[in-house]
Short mmCIF file of the C-alpha atoms (twelve columns), coordinates in Angstrom:
data_MODEL
# 
_entry.id   MODEL 
# 
loop_
_atom_site.group_PDB 
_atom_site.id 
_atom_site.type_symbol 
_atom_site.label_atom_id 
_atom_site.label_alt_id 
_atom_site.label_comp_id 
_atom_site.label_asym_id 
_atom_site.label_seq_id 
_atom_site.Cartn_x 
_atom_site.Cartn_y 
_atom_site.Cartn_z 
_atom_site.pdbx_PDB_model_num 
ATOM 1   C CA . MET A 1   -0.227 0.050  -0.022  1 
ATOM 2   C CA . LYS A 2   2.623  2.496  0.624   1 
ATOM 3   C CA . ASN A 3   4.845  1.360  -2.166  1 
ATOM 4   C CA . LYS A 4   1.275  2.555  -4.605  1 
ATOM 5   C CA . LEU A 5   1.097  5.838  -2.505  1 
ATOM 6   C CA . VAL A 6   4.624  6.863  -3.300  1 
ATOM 7   C CA . THR A 7   4.001  5.606  -6.913  1 
ATOM 8   C CA . GLY A 8   0.936  7.607  -7.106  1 
ATOM 9   C CA . ALA A 9   2.314  10.774 -5.661  1 
ATOM 10  C CA . PHE A 10  5.328  10.672 -7.984  1 
ATOM 11  C CA . ILE A 11  3.191  9.965  -10.953 1 
ATOM 12  C CA . LEU A 12  0.945  12.679 -9.734  1 
ATOM 13  C CA . ILE A 13  4.004  15.263 -9.585  1 
ATOM 14  C CA . ILE A 14  5.368  13.913 -13.090 1 
ATOM 15  C CA . ALA A 15  1.810  14.723 -14.475 1 
ATOM 16  C CA . ALA A 16  1.571  18.249 -12.813 1 
ATOM 17  C CA . SER A 17  5.220  19.419 -14.160 1 
ATOM 18  C CA . VAL A 18  4.010  18.444 -17.644 1 
ATOM 19  C CA . CYS A 19  0.776  20.164 -17.510 1 
ATOM 20  C CA . MET A 20  2.726  23.216 -16.344 1 
ATOM 21  C CA . LEU A 21  4.948  23.141 -19.429 1 
ATOM 22  C CA . LEU A 22  1.836  22.506 -21.615 1 
ATOM 23  C CA . LEU A 23  -0.055 25.452 -20.565 1 
ATOM 24  C CA . PRO A 24  0.779  28.941 -21.861 1 
ATOM 25  C CA . ALA A 25  3.731  30.365 -20.407 1 
ATOM 26  C CA . ASP A 26  3.136  33.471 -18.078 1 
ATOM 27  C CA . LYS A 27  4.624  36.071 -20.343 1 
ATOM 28  C CA . GLU A 28  3.523  39.175 -18.245 1 
ATOM 29  C CA . SER A 29  5.992  37.970 -15.746 1 
ATOM 30  C CA . ILE A 30  9.001  37.887 -17.865 1 
ATOM 31  C CA . GLU A 31  7.884  41.487 -19.134 1 
ATOM 32  C CA . LYS A 32  7.935  42.917 -15.443 1 
ATOM 33  C CA . GLU A 33  11.513 41.599 -15.585 1 
ATOM 34  C CA . ASN A 34  11.632 43.723 -18.480 1 
ATOM 35  C CA . ARG A 35  13.617 41.019 -20.681 1 
ATOM 36  C CA . THR A 36  12.585 38.798 -23.535 1 
ATOM 37  C CA . MET A 37  11.869 35.272 -22.280 1 
ATOM 38  C CA . ASN A 38  14.797 32.537 -22.997 1 
ATOM 39  C CA . GLU A 39  15.085 30.329 -26.196 1 
ATOM 40  C CA . ILE A 40  16.062 26.687 -26.404 1 
ATOM 41  C CA . PRO A 41  19.993 27.411 -27.089 1 
ATOM 42  C CA . GLU A 42  21.860 25.421 -29.818 1 
ATOM 43  C CA . PHE A 43  22.618 21.930 -29.445 1 
ATOM 44  C CA . ASN A 44  26.350 20.895 -30.836 1 
ATOM 45  C CA . LYS A 45  29.079 19.439 -29.223 1 
ATOM 46  C CA . GLU A 46  30.654 22.773 -27.728 1 
ATOM 47  C CA . THR A 47  27.535 23.929 -26.187 1 
ATOM 48  C CA . VAL A 48  27.197 20.793 -24.565 1 
ATOM 49  C CA . PHE A 49  30.554 19.927 -22.969 1 
ATOM 50  C CA . SER A 50  31.042 23.548 -22.073 1 
ATOM 51  C CA . GLY A 51  27.557 23.542 -20.134 1 
ATOM 52  C CA . GLU A 52  26.159 26.180 -22.073 1 
ATOM 53  C CA . PHE A 53  23.376 24.139 -23.237 1 
ATOM 54  C CA . GLU A 54  22.233 22.571 -19.821 1 
ATOM 55  C CA . THR A 55  22.238 26.436 -18.238 1 
ATOM 56  C CA . GLY A 56  20.006 27.395 -21.225 1 
ATOM 57  C CA . PHE A 57  17.615 24.917 -21.465 1 
ATOM 58  C CA . GLU A 58  17.115 25.383 -17.729 1 
ATOM 59  C CA . ASN A 59  16.579 28.706 -18.536 1 
ATOM 60  C CA . PHE A 60  14.017 28.235 -20.972 1 
ATOM 61  C CA . ILE A 61  12.426 25.784 -19.059 1 
ATOM 62  C CA . GLY A 62  11.924 28.253 -15.903 1 
ATOM 63  C CA . ASP A 63  10.615 30.933 -18.550 1 
ATOM 64  C CA . ASN A 64  7.917  28.731 -20.352 1 
ATOM 65  C CA . VAL A 65  6.379  27.444 -16.636 1 
ATOM 66  C CA . THR A 66  2.489  28.636 -16.187 1 
ATOM 67  C CA . LEU A 67  1.769  30.354 -13.099 1 
ATOM 68  C CA . ARG A 68  5.497  31.883 -13.059 1 
ATOM 69  C CA . SER A 69  4.297  34.882 -11.241 1 
ATOM 70  C CA . PHE A 70  2.643  32.944 -8.527  1 
ATOM 71  C CA . PHE A 71  5.601  30.712 -7.875  1 
ATOM 72  C CA . LEU A 72  8.182  34.330 -7.946  1 
ATOM 73  C CA . ASP A 73  5.559  35.611 -5.461  1 
ATOM 74  C CA . VAL A 74  6.110  32.916 -3.043  1 
ATOM 75  C CA . SER A 75  9.389  32.634 -3.366  1 
ATOM 76  C CA . LYS A 76  9.683  36.253 -3.009  1 
ATOM 77  C CA . TRP A 77  7.502  36.113 0.222   1 
ATOM 78  C CA . VAL A 78  9.551  32.895 1.518   1 
ATOM 79  C CA . ASP A 79  12.888 35.664 1.307   1 
ATOM 80  C CA . GLU A 80  11.210 38.466 3.430   1 
ATOM 81  C CA . ILE A 81  10.121 36.110 6.125   1 
ATOM 82  C CA . LYS A 82  13.970 35.143 6.101   1 
ATOM 83  C CA . GLY A 83  14.940 38.959 6.056   1 
ATOM 84  C CA . PHE A 84  16.145 39.097 2.388   1 
ATOM 85  C CA . THR A 85  14.692 41.534 0.016   1 
ATOM 86  C CA . PRO A 86  16.936 41.417 -3.234  1 
ATOM 87  C CA . ASP A 87  16.269 44.495 -5.777  1 
ATOM 88  C CA . THR A 88  14.770 43.718 -9.110  1 
ATOM 89  C CA . GLY A 89  17.888 43.562 -11.725 1 
ATOM 90  C CA . LYS A 90  17.264 43.672 -15.580 1 
ATOM 91  C CA . ILE A 91  19.538 42.152 -18.323 1 
ATOM 92  C CA . VAL A 92  20.196 43.498 -21.445 1 
ATOM 93  C CA . SER A 93  21.879 42.104 -24.362 1 
ATOM 94  C CA . THR A 94  23.643 44.070 -26.831 1 
ATOM 95  C CA . THR A 95  27.047 44.053 -28.690 1 
ATOM 96  C CA . LYS A 96  30.837 45.628 -27.445 1 
ATOM 97  C CA . ASP A 97  33.674 46.889 -29.451 1 
ATOM 98  C CA . ILE A 98  36.852 48.503 -28.098 1 
ATOM 99  C CA . GLY A 99  37.969 50.330 -30.862 1 
ATOM 100 C CA . THR A 100 39.395 47.194 -32.898 1 
ATOM 101 C CA . GLY A 101 36.530 46.919 -35.378 1 
ATOM 102 C CA . THR A 102 35.856 43.525 -34.299 1 
ATOM 103 C CA . THR A 103 32.475 43.204 -31.885 1 
ATOM 104 C CA . GLN A 104 31.303 40.606 -29.401 1 
ATOM 105 C CA . LYS A 105 28.211 39.593 -27.669 1 
ATOM 106 C CA . GLN A 106 28.201 41.871 -24.355 1 
ATOM 107 C CA . THR A 107 25.556 41.500 -21.755 1 
ATOM 108 C CA . LEU A 108 24.620 44.241 -19.251 1 
ATOM 109 C CA . LEU A 109 23.085 44.085 -15.146 1 
ATOM 110 C CA . VAL A 110 21.205 46.924 -14.233 1 
ATOM 111 C CA . ALA A 111 20.461 47.000 -10.536 1 
ATOM 112 C CA . HIS A 112 21.284 49.049 -7.564  1 
ATOM 113 C CA . ASN A 113 20.984 52.260 -10.282 1 
ATOM 114 C CA . ALA A 114 23.786 51.348 -12.211 1 
ATOM 115 C CA . VAL A 115 24.702 49.794 -15.358 1 
ATOM 116 C CA . MET A 116 27.149 46.947 -15.123 1 
ATOM 117 C CA . GLU A 117 29.105 44.682 -17.346 1 
ATOM 118 C CA . MET A 118 28.563 40.740 -17.196 1 
ATOM 119 C CA . PHE A 119 31.974 38.853 -17.715 1 
ATOM 120 C CA . MET A 120 32.397 35.396 -19.066 1 
ATOM 121 C CA . ARG A 121 35.670 33.761 -19.009 1 
ATOM 122 C CA . ASN A 122 37.525 32.020 -21.899 1 
ATOM 123 C CA . SER A 123 40.692 30.139 -21.134 1 
ATOM 124 C CA . GLU A 124 42.108 30.699 -24.891 1 
ATOM 125 C CA . GLU A 125 41.840 33.989 -25.178 1 
ATOM 126 C CA . GLU A 126 43.260 34.416 -21.481 1 
ATOM 127 C CA . GLU A 127 46.361 32.530 -23.134 1 
ATOM 128 C CA . ILE A 128 46.389 34.865 -26.019 1 
ATOM 129 C CA . TYR A 129 46.541 38.107 -23.867 1 
ATOM 130 C CA . ALA A 130 49.076 36.588 -21.556 1 
ATOM 131 C CA . GLU A 131 51.153 35.353 -24.504 1 
ATOM 132 C CA . ALA A 132 50.764 39.236 -26.082 1 
ATOM 133 C CA . VAL A 133 52.229 40.043 -22.665 1 
ATOM 134 C CA . ASN A 134 55.069 37.406 -22.417 1 
ATOM 135 C CA . HIS A 135 56.267 38.554 -26.215 1 
ATOM 136 C CA . TYR A 136 57.378 41.604 -24.548 1 
ATOM 137 C CA . ALA A 137 59.269 40.005 -21.621 1 
ATOM 138 C CA . ARG A 138 60.961 38.296 -24.149 1 
ATOM 139 C CA . LYS A 139 62.099 41.119 -25.980 1 
ATOM 140 C CA . LEU A 140 62.951 44.102 -24.141 1 
ATOM 141 C CA . PRO A 141 66.023 44.830 -22.792 1 
ATOM 142 C CA . ASP A 142 67.447 43.775 -19.698 1 
ATOM 143 C CA . ASN A 143 67.316 46.901 -17.826 1 
ATOM 144 C CA . VAL A 144 63.783 47.810 -18.503 1 
ATOM 145 C CA . ASN A 145 61.512 46.672 -15.849 1 
ATOM 146 C CA . LEU A 146 58.126 45.056 -17.304 1 
ATOM 147 C CA . TYR A 147 54.792 45.470 -15.545 1 
ATOM 148 C CA . ASN A 148 51.369 44.406 -16.048 1 
ATOM 149 C CA . MET A 149 47.762 45.750 -14.655 1 
ATOM 150 C CA . ILE A 150 44.342 43.869 -15.618 1 
ATOM 151 C CA . ILE A 151 41.691 45.958 -14.083 1 
ATOM 152 C CA . PRO A 152 38.418 44.335 -12.672 1 
ATOM 153 C CA . THR A 153 34.739 46.224 -12.994 1 
ATOM 154 C CA . GLN A 154 32.297 47.277 -10.493 1 
ATOM 155 C CA . LEU A 155 30.279 43.883 -10.733 1 
ATOM 156 C CA . SER A 156 33.315 42.021 -9.022  1 
ATOM 157 C CA . PHE A 157 32.684 44.114 -5.985  1 
ATOM 158 C CA . GLN A 158 28.656 43.426 -5.715  1 
ATOM 159 C CA . GLU A 159 26.795 41.902 -3.229  1 
ATOM 160 C CA . PRO A 160 27.130 37.626 -4.442  1 
ATOM 161 C CA . MET A 161 23.548 37.681 -5.454  1 
ATOM 162 C CA . TYR A 162 24.708 40.095 -8.290  1 
ATOM 163 C CA . LYS A 163 28.509 39.677 -8.973  1 
ATOM 164 C CA . ASN A 164 27.729 35.506 -8.908  1 
ATOM 165 C CA . LEU A 165 26.161 36.214 -12.222 1 
ATOM 166 C CA . GLN A 166 29.303 36.398 -13.904 1 
ATOM 167 C CA . ASP A 167 32.416 34.336 -13.812 1 
ATOM 168 C CA . ASP A 168 34.661 35.048 -11.075 1 
ATOM 169 C CA . GLN A 169 36.902 38.020 -12.512 1 
ATOM 170 C CA . GLN A 170 39.851 37.846 -9.740  1 
ATOM 171 C CA . GLU A 171 40.187 34.473 -10.743 1 
ATOM 172 C CA . ALA A 172 40.346 35.043 -14.457 1 
ATOM 173 C CA . ILE A 173 43.285 38.024 -13.405 1 
ATOM 174 C CA . LYS A 174 45.244 35.275 -11.465 1 
ATOM 175 C CA . SER A 175 44.944 32.750 -14.400 1 
ATOM 176 C CA . ILE A 176 46.474 35.676 -16.637 1 
ATOM 177 C CA . TYR A 177 49.191 36.342 -13.972 1 
ATOM 178 C CA . ASP A 178 49.725 32.900 -13.645 1 
ATOM 179 C CA . ARG A 179 50.692 32.354 -17.096 1 
ATOM 180 C CA . LEU A 180 53.102 35.498 -17.327 1 
ATOM 181 C CA . ASP A 181 56.697 35.089 -17.564 1 
ATOM 182 C CA . LYS A 182 58.496 35.554 -14.454 1 
ATOM 183 C CA . ARG A 183 60.295 38.606 -15.525 1 
ATOM 184 C CA . VAL A 184 56.554 40.448 -15.353 1 
ATOM 185 C CA . LYS A 185 55.439 42.452 -12.352 1 
ATOM 186 C CA . SER A 186 52.057 41.894 -11.732 1 
ATOM 187 C CA . VAL A 187 49.861 44.604 -10.276 1 
ATOM 188 C CA . ASP A 188 47.319 43.804 -7.898  1 
ATOM 189 C CA . ALA A 189 44.616 46.526 -8.954  1 
ATOM 190 C CA . TYR A 190 41.967 43.967 -8.014  1 
ATOM 191 C CA . GLY A 191 43.083 43.720 -4.491  1 
ATOM 192 C CA . ALA A 192 43.863 47.715 -4.464  1 
ATOM 193 C CA . LEU A 193 40.218 48.330 -5.514  1 
ATOM 194 C CA . GLU A 194 38.357 46.000 -3.186  1 
ATOM 195 C CA . GLU A 195 39.705 47.574 -0.154  1 
ATOM 196 C CA . HIS A 196 37.729 50.749 -1.010  1 
ATOM 197 C CA . SER A 197 34.776 49.063 -2.987  1 
ATOM 198 C CA . ASP A 198 32.450 51.042 -0.605  1 
ATOM 199 C CA . GLU A 199 33.903 54.187 -2.157  1 
ATOM 200 C CA . TYR A 200 32.815 56.182 -5.603  1 
ATOM 201 C CA . ILE A 201 35.708 53.951 -7.477  1 
ATOM 202 C CA . TYR A 202 33.451 53.136 -10.779 1 
ATOM 203 C CA . PHE A 203 30.712 55.430 -12.681 1 
ATOM 204 C CA . ARG A 204 27.249 53.817 -12.653 1 
ATOM 205 C CA . THR A 205 26.296 54.271 -16.085 1 
ATOM 206 C CA . ASP A 206 30.273 54.041 -17.754 1 
ATOM 207 C CA . HIS A 207 32.352 50.994 -18.129 1 
ATOM 208 C CA . HIS A 208 35.247 52.895 -16.749 1 
ATOM 209 C CA . TRP A 209 36.673 53.769 -13.456 1 
ATOM 210 C CA . THR A 210 36.720 57.205 -11.894 1 
ATOM 211 C CA . GLN A 211 39.868 59.090 -11.118 1 
ATOM 212 C CA . LEU A 212 39.401 58.334 -7.591  1 
ATOM 213 C CA . GLY A 213 39.555 54.199 -8.272  1 
ATOM 214 C CA . ALA A 214 42.667 55.028 -10.635 1 
ATOM 215 C CA . TYR A 215 44.193 56.454 -7.569  1 
ATOM 216 C CA . TYR A 216 44.365 53.369 -5.453  1 
ATOM 217 C CA . ALA A 217 45.607 51.256 -8.397  1 
ATOM 218 C CA . TYR A 218 48.481 53.932 -9.160  1 
ATOM 219 C CA . CYS A 219 49.245 53.497 -5.348  1 
ATOM 220 C CA . GLU A 220 49.637 50.015 -5.695  1 
ATOM 221 C CA . PHE A 221 51.789 50.145 -8.632  1 
ATOM 222 C CA . MET A 222 53.874 52.379 -7.015  1 
ATOM 223 C CA . ARG A 223 54.102 50.184 -4.199  1 
ATOM 224 C CA . LYS A 224 55.159 47.436 -6.640  1 
ATOM 225 C CA . ALA A 225 57.615 49.613 -8.370  1 
ATOM 226 C CA . GLY A 226 59.291 50.816 -5.306  1 
ATOM 227 C CA . GLY A 227 58.166 54.536 -5.893  1 
ATOM 228 C CA . LYS A 228 56.246 56.997 -3.760  1 
ATOM 229 C CA . SER A 229 52.903 58.029 -4.435  1 
ATOM 230 C CA . VAL A 230 51.462 61.366 -4.235  1 
ATOM 231 C CA . LYS A 231 48.341 61.825 -1.505  1 
ATOM 232 C CA . LYS A 232 45.560 62.641 -3.386  1 
ATOM 233 C CA . GLU A 233 44.359 65.286 -0.503  1 
ATOM 234 C CA . ASP A 234 47.159 67.409 -1.775  1 
ATOM 235 C CA . PHE A 235 44.998 68.100 -4.762  1 
ATOM 236 C CA . GLU A 236 41.938 70.086 -5.294  1 
ATOM 237 C CA . MET A 237 38.909 68.235 -6.186  1 
ATOM 238 C CA . ASN A 238 36.435 69.327 -8.579  1 
ATOM 239 C CA . THR A 239 32.768 68.092 -9.857  1 
ATOM 240 C CA . ILE A 240 30.786 67.578 -13.073 1 
ATOM 241 C CA . GLN A 241 27.197 66.815 -12.170 1 
ATOM 242 C CA . ASN A 242 24.519 64.764 -14.185 1 
ATOM 243 C CA . VAL A 243 26.973 62.933 -16.463 1 
ATOM 244 C CA . LEU A 244 25.410 59.571 -18.262 1 
ATOM 245 C CA . GLY A 245 27.996 57.523 -19.535 1 
ATOM 246 C CA . TYR A 246 28.547 54.868 -22.371 1 
ATOM 247 C CA . LEU A 247 26.859 51.960 -20.754 1 
ATOM 248 C CA . TYR A 248 23.527 53.716 -20.510 1 
ATOM 249 C CA . ASP A 249 23.248 54.594 -24.070 1 
ATOM 250 C CA . ARG A 250 23.996 50.751 -24.743 1 
ATOM 251 C CA . ALA A 251 21.301 49.651 -22.326 1 
ATOM 252 C CA . ASP A 252 18.931 51.184 -24.873 1 
ATOM 253 C CA . SER A 253 15.872 50.973 -22.809 1 
ATOM 254 C CA . PRO A 254 13.512 54.218 -21.791 1 
ATOM 255 C CA . ASP A 255 12.807 52.275 -18.595 1 
ATOM 256 C CA . VAL A 256 16.636 51.766 -17.081 1 
ATOM 257 C CA . ASP A 257 16.690 53.043 -13.633 1 
ATOM 258 C CA . VAL A 258 20.008 54.720 -12.956 1 
ATOM 259 C CA . LEU A 259 21.409 57.798 -11.045 1 
ATOM 260 C CA . PRO A 260 23.332 59.915 -12.896 1 
ATOM 261 C CA . ASP A 261 27.145 60.071 -12.482 1 
ATOM 262 C CA . LYS A 262 29.166 62.935 -11.729 1 
ATOM 263 C CA . ILE A 263 33.019 63.339 -12.884 1 
ATOM 264 C CA . GLU A 264 34.781 63.963 -9.285  1 
ATOM 265 C CA . TRP A 265 38.480 65.248 -11.006 1 
ATOM 266 C CA . TYR A 266 41.704 66.240 -9.117  1 
ATOM 267 C CA . ASN A 267 43.939 68.996 -10.561 1 
ATOM 268 C CA . THR A 268 46.886 67.598 -10.729 1 
ATOM 269 C CA . ASP A 269 48.683 69.881 -12.911 1 
ATOM 270 C CA . PRO A 270 47.738 73.304 -10.405 1 
ATOM 271 C CA . LYS A 271 50.999 75.310 -11.441 1 
ATOM 272 C CA . GLU A 272 50.717 73.892 -15.278 1 
ATOM 273 C CA . ASN A 273 54.055 72.382 -14.997 1 
ATOM 274 C CA . ILE A 274 52.941 69.166 -16.808 1 
ATOM 275 C CA . GLU A 275 53.750 69.450 -20.994 1 
ATOM 276 C CA . VAL A 276 51.208 67.582 -22.892 1 
ATOM 277 C CA . ALA A 277 51.363 66.571 -26.366 1 
ATOM 278 C CA . MET A 278 49.760 64.301 -28.889 1 
ATOM 279 C CA . TYR A 279 50.801 62.465 -31.943 1 
ATOM 280 C CA . THR A 280 50.180 60.781 -35.027 1 
ATOM 281 C CA . PHE A 281 52.373 58.310 -36.567 1 
ATOM 282 C CA . ASP A 282 53.211 57.105 -40.157 1 
ATOM 283 C CA . GLU A 283 54.303 53.709 -40.391 1 
ATOM 284 C CA . ASP A 284 57.962 54.652 -41.056 1 
ATOM 285 C CA . ASN A 285 57.398 56.174 -37.424 1 
ATOM 286 C CA . THR A 286 57.045 60.002 -38.938 1 
ATOM 287 C CA . ARG A 287 55.146 61.747 -36.444 1 
ATOM 288 C CA . HIS A 288 52.938 64.261 -36.606 1 
ATOM 289 C CA . SER A 289 51.730 66.732 -33.599 1 
ATOM 290 C CA . TYR A 290 48.354 68.135 -32.959 1 
ATOM 291 C CA . ASN A 291 47.174 70.134 -29.691 1 
ATOM 292 C CA . GLY A 292 45.788 68.264 -26.788 1 
ATOM 293 C CA . THR A 293 45.168 68.733 -23.117 1 
ATOM 294 C CA . MET A 294 45.399 66.529 -19.918 1 
ATOM 295 C CA . PHE A 295 41.732 68.160 -19.152 1 
ATOM 296 C CA . ASP A 296 39.185 68.874 -21.521 1 
ATOM 297 C CA . ARG A 297 36.967 71.335 -19.523 1 
ATOM 298 C CA . THR A 298 34.528 71.474 -22.636 1 
ATOM 299 C CA . LYS A 299 33.554 67.649 -22.154 1 
ATOM 300 C CA . ALA A 300 30.952 66.594 -19.363 1 
ATOM 301 C CA . SER A 301 31.734 62.874 -19.801 1 
ATOM 302 C CA . TYR A 302 34.407 60.300 -19.511 1 
ATOM 303 C CA . GLN A 303 35.989 62.425 -22.255 1 
ATOM 304 C CA . PHE A 304 37.034 65.284 -19.957 1 
ATOM 305 C CA . PHE A 305 40.214 62.808 -19.594 1 
ATOM 306 C CA . PHE A 306 42.270 63.827 -22.411 1 
ATOM 307 C CA . GLY A 307 39.166 64.687 -24.557 1 
ATOM 308 C CA . SER A 308 39.394 61.421 -26.034 1 
ATOM 309 C CA . ASP A 309 41.467 58.271 -26.986 1 
ATOM 310 C CA . HIS A 310 44.971 59.033 -28.662 1 
ATOM 311 C CA . GLU A 311 47.525 56.927 -30.345 1 
ATOM 312 C CA . PHE A 312 50.159 58.583 -28.753 1 
ATOM 313 C CA . VAL A 313 50.667 61.196 -25.704 1 
ATOM 314 C CA . GLU A 314 53.511 62.617 -24.354 1 
ATOM 315 C CA . MET A 315 53.292 63.911 -20.612 1 
ATOM 316 C CA . VAL A 316 56.524 65.586 -19.401 1 
ATOM 317 C CA . ASN A 317 56.564 66.859 -15.867 1 
ATOM 318 C CA . ASN A 318 58.964 69.175 -15.338 1 
ATOM 319 C CA . ASP A 319 59.200 69.313 -11.701 1 
ATOM 320 C CA . ILE A 320 60.609 65.923 -11.685 1 
ATOM 321 C CA . PRO A 321 63.681 67.144 -14.128 1 
ATOM 322 C CA . ASP A 322 65.648 63.941 -13.002 1 
ATOM 323 C CA . GLY A 323 62.382 61.588 -12.906 1 
ATOM 324 C CA . LYS A 324 62.122 58.182 -14.651 1 
ATOM 325 C CA . THR A 325 60.540 57.486 -17.993 1 
ATOM 326 C CA . LEU A 326 57.198 55.481 -17.988 1 
ATOM 327 C CA . ALA A 327 55.842 53.809 -21.283 1 
ATOM 328 C CA . LEU A 328 51.981 52.688 -21.119 1 
ATOM 329 C CA . LEU A 329 50.710 50.207 -23.387 1 
ATOM 330 C CA . ARG A 330 46.698 50.889 -22.949 1 
ATOM 331 C CA . GLU A 331 43.614 51.713 -23.677 1 
ATOM 332 C CA . SER A 332 40.791 54.283 -22.264 1 
ATOM 333 C CA . TYR A 333 40.974 53.261 -18.946 1 
ATOM 334 C CA . SER A 334 44.512 54.823 -18.581 1 
ATOM 335 C CA . ASN A 335 43.094 58.102 -19.142 1 
ATOM 336 C CA . VAL A 336 42.255 58.555 -15.774 1 
ATOM 337 C CA . LEU A 337 45.359 56.864 -14.407 1 
ATOM 338 C CA . ALA A 338 48.186 58.813 -16.518 1 
ATOM 339 C CA . PRO A 339 47.287 62.033 -13.984 1 
ATOM 340 C CA . TRP A 340 48.449 60.283 -11.331 1 
ATOM 341 C CA . LEU A 341 51.238 58.576 -12.806 1 
ATOM 342 C CA . ILE A 342 52.973 61.636 -14.193 1 
ATOM 343 C CA . GLN A 343 53.348 62.843 -10.481 1 
ATOM 344 C CA . SER A 344 55.549 60.177 -10.068 1 
ATOM 345 C CA . TYR A 345 57.729 60.338 -13.251 1 
ATOM 346 C CA . HIS A 346 59.514 63.032 -15.400 1 
ATOM 347 C CA . LYS A 347 57.803 61.357 -18.423 1 
ATOM 348 C CA . VAL A 348 55.147 59.029 -19.061 1 
ATOM 349 C CA . ILE A 349 54.379 57.949 -22.793 1 
ATOM 350 C CA . LEU A 350 50.969 56.800 -23.752 1 
ATOM 351 C CA . ILE A 351 50.321 54.336 -26.491 1 
ATOM 352 C CA . ASP A 352 47.705 52.807 -27.921 1 
ATOM 353 C CA . PRO A 353 47.745 49.311 -29.835 1 
ATOM 354 C CA . ARG A 354 44.398 50.025 -31.400 1 
ATOM 355 C CA . GLY A 355 45.731 52.974 -33.310 1 
ATOM 356 C CA . PHE A 356 49.710 53.440 -33.045 1 
ATOM 357 C CA . LYS A 357 51.424 52.649 -36.619 1 
ATOM 358 C CA . GLY A 358 54.876 52.973 -35.205 1 
ATOM 359 C CA . ASP A 359 56.910 50.514 -34.168 1 
ATOM 360 C CA . PHE A 360 57.712 50.101 -30.249 1 
ATOM 361 C CA . GLN A 361 61.088 49.882 -31.186 1 
ATOM 362 C CA . TYR A 362 61.290 53.791 -31.888 1 
ATOM 363 C CA . ILE A 363 60.022 54.317 -28.447 1 
ATOM 364 C CA . LEU A 364 62.996 52.692 -26.781 1 
ATOM 365 C CA . ASP A 365 65.279 54.353 -29.197 1 
ATOM 366 C CA . SER A 366 63.777 58.016 -28.698 1 
ATOM 367 C CA . TYR A 367 62.944 57.692 -25.174 1 
ATOM 368 C CA . SER A 368 64.637 55.058 -22.900 1 
ATOM 369 C CA . PRO A 369 62.002 54.167 -20.650 1 
ATOM 370 C CA . ASP A 370 62.971 52.708 -17.499 1 
ATOM 371 C CA . ASP A 371 59.755 50.928 -16.874 1 
ATOM 372 C CA . VAL A 372 57.152 49.576 -19.086 1 
ATOM 373 C CA . MET A 373 53.635 48.787 -18.213 1 
ATOM 374 C CA . ILE A 374 50.542 47.066 -20.080 1 
ATOM 375 C CA . VAL A 375 47.255 48.399 -18.406 1 
ATOM 376 C CA . ASN A 376 44.144 47.205 -19.727 1 
ATOM 377 C CA . TYR A 377 41.143 46.544 -17.882 1 
ATOM 378 C CA . ILE A 378 39.556 42.715 -17.971 1 
ATOM 379 C CA . PHE A 379 37.040 43.033 -21.079 1 
ATOM 380 C CA . THR A 380 39.650 44.112 -23.107 1 
ATOM 381 C CA . THR A 381 41.703 41.211 -22.683 1 
ATOM 382 C CA . LYS A 382 38.981 38.926 -24.160 1 
ATOM 383 C CA . PHE A 383 39.839 40.412 -27.654 1 
ATOM 384 C CA . PRO A 384 42.349 38.718 -29.463 1 
ATOM 385 C CA . ASP A 385 42.814 41.268 -31.907 1 
ATOM 386 C CA . TYR A 386 43.702 43.679 -29.650 1 
ATOM 387 C CA . CYS A 387 46.189 41.212 -28.608 1 
ATOM 388 C CA . ASN A 388 47.701 40.863 -31.907 1 
ATOM 389 C CA . LEU A 389 47.927 44.610 -32.353 1 
ATOM 390 C CA . LEU A 390 49.724 44.965 -28.798 1 
ATOM 391 C CA . GLU A 391 52.224 42.214 -30.203 1 
ATOM 392 C CA . ALA A 392 52.455 43.038 -33.656 1 
ATOM 393 C CA . MET A 393 54.114 46.485 -32.404 1 
ATOM 394 C CA . TYR A 394 57.211 45.189 -31.292 1 
# 
């Protein structure tokens, strides 16, 4: 009798589950979450072995259950009894291009009045990036110090219910650092930022960090390099209000609920003793200069810093005539880092592989840098074409 009851209950559960899947899906619950319904993922060897198919199929089943709103309300009620009341988040799918001409899928999370990039690891891409850095380790003269700094994004420092929606950025950074030649000195920007994660170190509507976030990474780099960092309190801090950044535009939705950003910038050149020059290069290393500035006061966006991205920027601090020279291989994340770095060097040379057509040997011959640092935010490491451009320079 007992076995018959168990068997009957099991059959009843199976039948109820089938009915729930056969009945019309609760589309209104999906619309309330401001997203589209998950579809059955493509079935092939790659998606099966990576776990993508299993995860995607579970999401598809979850979206196509009837009475979904009811079950979500019950789950929320249980969470509230436990004292846990999570905010509603929204996931947006779009595309991303860091300026190399290649686009990739991009997933954004809208939560906590912010738009944040969601990171997914790829071991092959990590290897490609590490090899590009190691290329410089093999070729640079022995008297030149080589550093690598990989910068995480703000989702890494959210509470687990949000940051666990993506792959672990700290583990990904460690994986890359572990692949680097022993000559490369890794800079722990992640740890430096984590210590100040409750401060305004990232923009809410942009994928960049703030000048404050860059300051903490600058201090960690100077500690690693054996140099002295300046105190941010020694510089006047100014504010530009009501700024909406790149990720706000990428979310492309009228109901994205965010708080506008502000640009807090430290005037690191109050006496105007820092010279800034911009150059373009021909393939034969012939350079052409044009006007530029470290702080573009005509811009009320991240482009306030240097006005935009430039293929080659030469910075000279006349207050440190006997200081060292740093060559920075970088993208836009360095635009708020460079104003700090120039406080500790006589010269800082910024080279963007996405636009620089010259040869890195020219930089070695012309500037004799003491230090070379490759600086990228973590999503740049996922673009093999950027890594190829970086390696091809030298």
